[in-house]
Amino acid sequence: MSNTKSKILSAALDLFNKSGLKNTTLQTIADEVGISVGNLAYHYKNKQDILSAHTEILDEKLQKSLTHFRNFPNFLDFHIQLQHILEVQQEFSYIFRNQGEIALNYPETFDLLKSFRQKLKAQIESRIEYQAEKGHLLIELGEEVDLLANNLTHYILSSQIHQLYEEEKDPKLLFKSLWALLKTYLSEQGLQEYTFLIHSTI
């Protein structure tokens, strides 16, 4: 990728995150980069092209976050996976904060979000079942696991929307909220592992 294209994508990402996709024009992006609109259009003819390029980068980073599941599926590994997912969401916050607009106008990007959600939920279900089998979680396999996994997945992927309503944007607030959901299911043994691995980090 050329240096100019990289600068365009970086500037567009900052502006989309700050002002929103709808409120950012090609002229604004060109001004930020210090080039003409014609030069920008040579590389990306419209915002759709820029969003498509962002989507490719986002896809790569989200898929990388899923590889943590291949490691040992204990609480700490899940915690680290969440950190990576939240970092990616923060980097591309305009996409996660405007999923309604994305769904209506940018189906390619929305399909990526739907696919990632399904994969993440499946991984979370497997993690819950594994911890239940170890005796760390007291939960009935089946519908109860599905419900908890769905709630956790929804909360994770809605984190950018939650932050819009927070007066103090505590980066640890989401972790505290997620673990609050899980802690109600922890056995005494699970609580000991949580305290040893996670409690001191949030």
XYZ file of C-alpha atoms in Angstrom:
202
model
C 0.000 0.000 0.000
C 1.358 3.421 -0.962
C 2.189 6.025 1.660
C -0.610 8.300 0.385
C -3.210 5.529 0.634
C -2.093 4.746 4.171
C -2.390 8.408 5.139
C -5.872 8.611 3.625
C -7.075 5.532 5.507
C -5.567 6.757 8.784
C -7.009 10.271 8.447
C -10.426 8.911 7.431
C -10.443 6.561 10.409
C -9.737 9.407 12.834
C -12.404 11.624 11.267
C -15.025 8.871 11.046
C -14.443 8.051 14.719
C -14.680 11.699 15.793
C -17.418 13.040 13.514
C -19.163 9.964 12.140
C -19.228 8.460 8.686
C -22.165 10.547 7.507
C -20.709 13.867 8.674
C -17.264 13.390 7.140
C -16.729 14.461 3.520
C -14.009 13.568 1.053
C -12.967 17.218 1.169
C -12.496 17.013 4.939
C -10.349 13.896 4.559
C -8.317 15.459 1.752
C -7.714 18.579 3.843
C -6.568 16.433 6.771
C -4.089 14.582 4.567
C -3.007 17.756 2.763
C -3.932 16.663 -0.743
C -6.571 17.642 -3.286
C -9.915 15.857 -3.528
C -8.899 14.773 -7.020
C -5.781 13.109 -5.638
C -7.819 11.390 -2.950
C -10.384 10.199 -5.512
C -7.551 8.702 -7.551
C -6.934 6.289 -4.675
C -10.474 6.003 -3.220
C -13.292 7.331 -5.352
C -15.798 7.569 -2.473
C -16.372 6.817 1.200
C -17.623 3.349 0.292
C -14.144 2.510 -1.052
C -12.527 3.816 2.119
C -14.925 1.837 4.300
C -14.218 -1.285 2.243
C -10.504 -0.827 2.876
C -11.172 -0.332 6.588
C -13.335 -3.474 6.563
C -10.458 -5.557 5.179
C -8.173 -4.358 7.974
C -10.903 -4.869 10.566
C -11.551 -8.403 9.338
C -7.886 -9.330 9.700
C -7.728 -7.957 13.254
C -10.985 -9.571 14.369
C -9.938 -12.948 12.988
C -6.650 -12.625 14.843
C -8.552 -12.042 18.083
C -10.352 -15.356 17.577
C -7.051 -17.267 17.507
C -6.782 -16.837 21.285
C -9.326 -19.632 21.545
C -6.611 -22.030 20.390
C -4.691 -21.330 23.578
C -5.635 -22.846 26.908
C -9.289 -21.840 27.461
C -8.978 -20.638 31.057
C -10.309 -17.358 32.474
C -7.067 -15.457 31.840
C -6.998 -16.420 28.169
C -10.598 -15.226 27.801
C -9.660 -11.976 29.546
C -6.757 -11.417 27.135
C -9.011 -12.163 24.155
C -11.482 -9.558 25.388
C -8.705 -6.977 25.663
C -7.770 -7.523 22.029
C -11.372 -7.357 20.834
C -11.986 -4.138 22.756
C -8.810 -2.583 21.347
C -10.029 -3.341 17.823
C -13.480 -1.934 18.623
C -11.901 1.244 19.965
C -9.767 1.600 16.842
C -12.805 1.216 14.547
C -15.363 2.702 16.932
C -17.383 4.388 14.163
C -18.309 1.000 12.730
C -19.438 -0.480 16.046
C -21.281 2.667 17.172
C -23.298 2.976 13.962
C -24.325 -0.583 13.210
C -27.804 0.494 12.093
C -26.368 2.767 9.413
C -23.797 0.119 8.490
C -26.533 -2.517 8.129
C -28.608 -0.292 5.833
C -25.880 1.139 3.638
C -22.816 -1.089 3.861
C -23.894 -4.756 3.794
C -20.353 -6.056 3.219
C -19.194 -4.576 6.516
C -22.343 -5.618 8.361
C -21.966 -9.204 7.120
C -18.469 -9.188 8.601
C -19.839 -8.065 11.973
C -22.563 -10.741 11.889
C -20.052 -13.453 11.013
C -17.684 -12.384 13.774
C -20.531 -12.297 16.282
C -21.492 -15.875 15.448
C -17.897 -17.100 15.767
C -17.318 -15.241 19.020
C -20.559 -16.566 20.540
C -19.602 -20.129 19.563
C -16.217 -19.697 21.243
C -17.771 -18.239 24.389
C -20.227 -21.163 24.555
C -17.310 -23.596 24.321
C -15.438 -21.738 27.046
C -18.473 -21.802 29.349
C -19.010 -25.527 28.747
C -15.324 -26.222 29.420
C -15.399 -24.271 32.697
C -18.656 -26.002 33.680
C -17.069 -29.411 33.090
C -14.111 -28.369 35.254
C -16.533 -27.382 37.994
C -15.645 -23.689 37.842
C -19.089 -22.618 36.629
C -22.377 -23.812 38.076
C -24.613 -23.734 35.029
C -26.969 -26.103 33.256
C -25.684 -27.143 29.840
C -27.985 -26.264 26.968
C -30.300 -23.269 26.967
C -28.703 -21.636 30.023
C -25.265 -21.749 28.389
C -26.705 -20.359 25.164
C -28.396 -17.502 27.022
C -25.263 -16.556 28.969
C -23.080 -16.750 25.850
C -25.564 -14.584 23.949
C -25.650 -11.982 26.739
C -21.864 -11.840 26.988
C -21.434 -11.580 23.211
C -24.029 -8.828 22.956
C -22.453 -6.861 25.779
C -18.952 -7.175 24.292
C -19.982 -6.064 20.804
C -22.103 -3.211 22.168
C -19.289 -1.782 24.289
C -18.796 1.271 22.063
C -22.493 2.121 22.327
C -22.374 1.753 26.121
C -19.432 4.165 26.273
C -21.464 6.887 24.568
C -23.665 7.062 27.679
C -20.859 6.937 30.235
C -19.748 10.189 31.805
C -16.481 8.621 32.912
C -15.038 6.343 30.258
C -13.380 3.829 32.560
C -11.593 1.307 30.285
C -12.062 -1.355 32.970
C -15.806 -0.828 33.320
C -16.685 -3.363 30.635
C -14.463 -6.006 32.210
C -16.105 -5.399 35.580
C -19.570 -5.680 34.041
C -18.732 -8.859 32.123
C -17.194 -10.552 35.120
C -20.185 -9.477 37.215
C -22.336 -11.524 34.811
C -20.029 -14.518 35.086
C -19.408 -14.319 38.824
C -23.004 -15.223 39.615
C -22.260 -18.649 38.083
C -18.831 -19.215 39.670
C -18.371 -22.128 42.017
C -16.063 -21.759 45.018
C -13.279 -23.296 42.941
C -14.069 -20.982 40.024
C -14.080 -17.953 42.309
C -10.625 -18.915 43.573
C -9.295 -19.127 39.999
C -10.968 -15.829 39.091
C -9.441 -14.153 42.157
C -5.995 -15.561 41.354
C -5.986 -14.815 37.603
C -8.306 -11.852 37.021
C -9.393 -9.924 40.112
C -6.165 -7.944 40.540
C -6.188 -6.780 36.899
C -9.598 -5.039 36.926
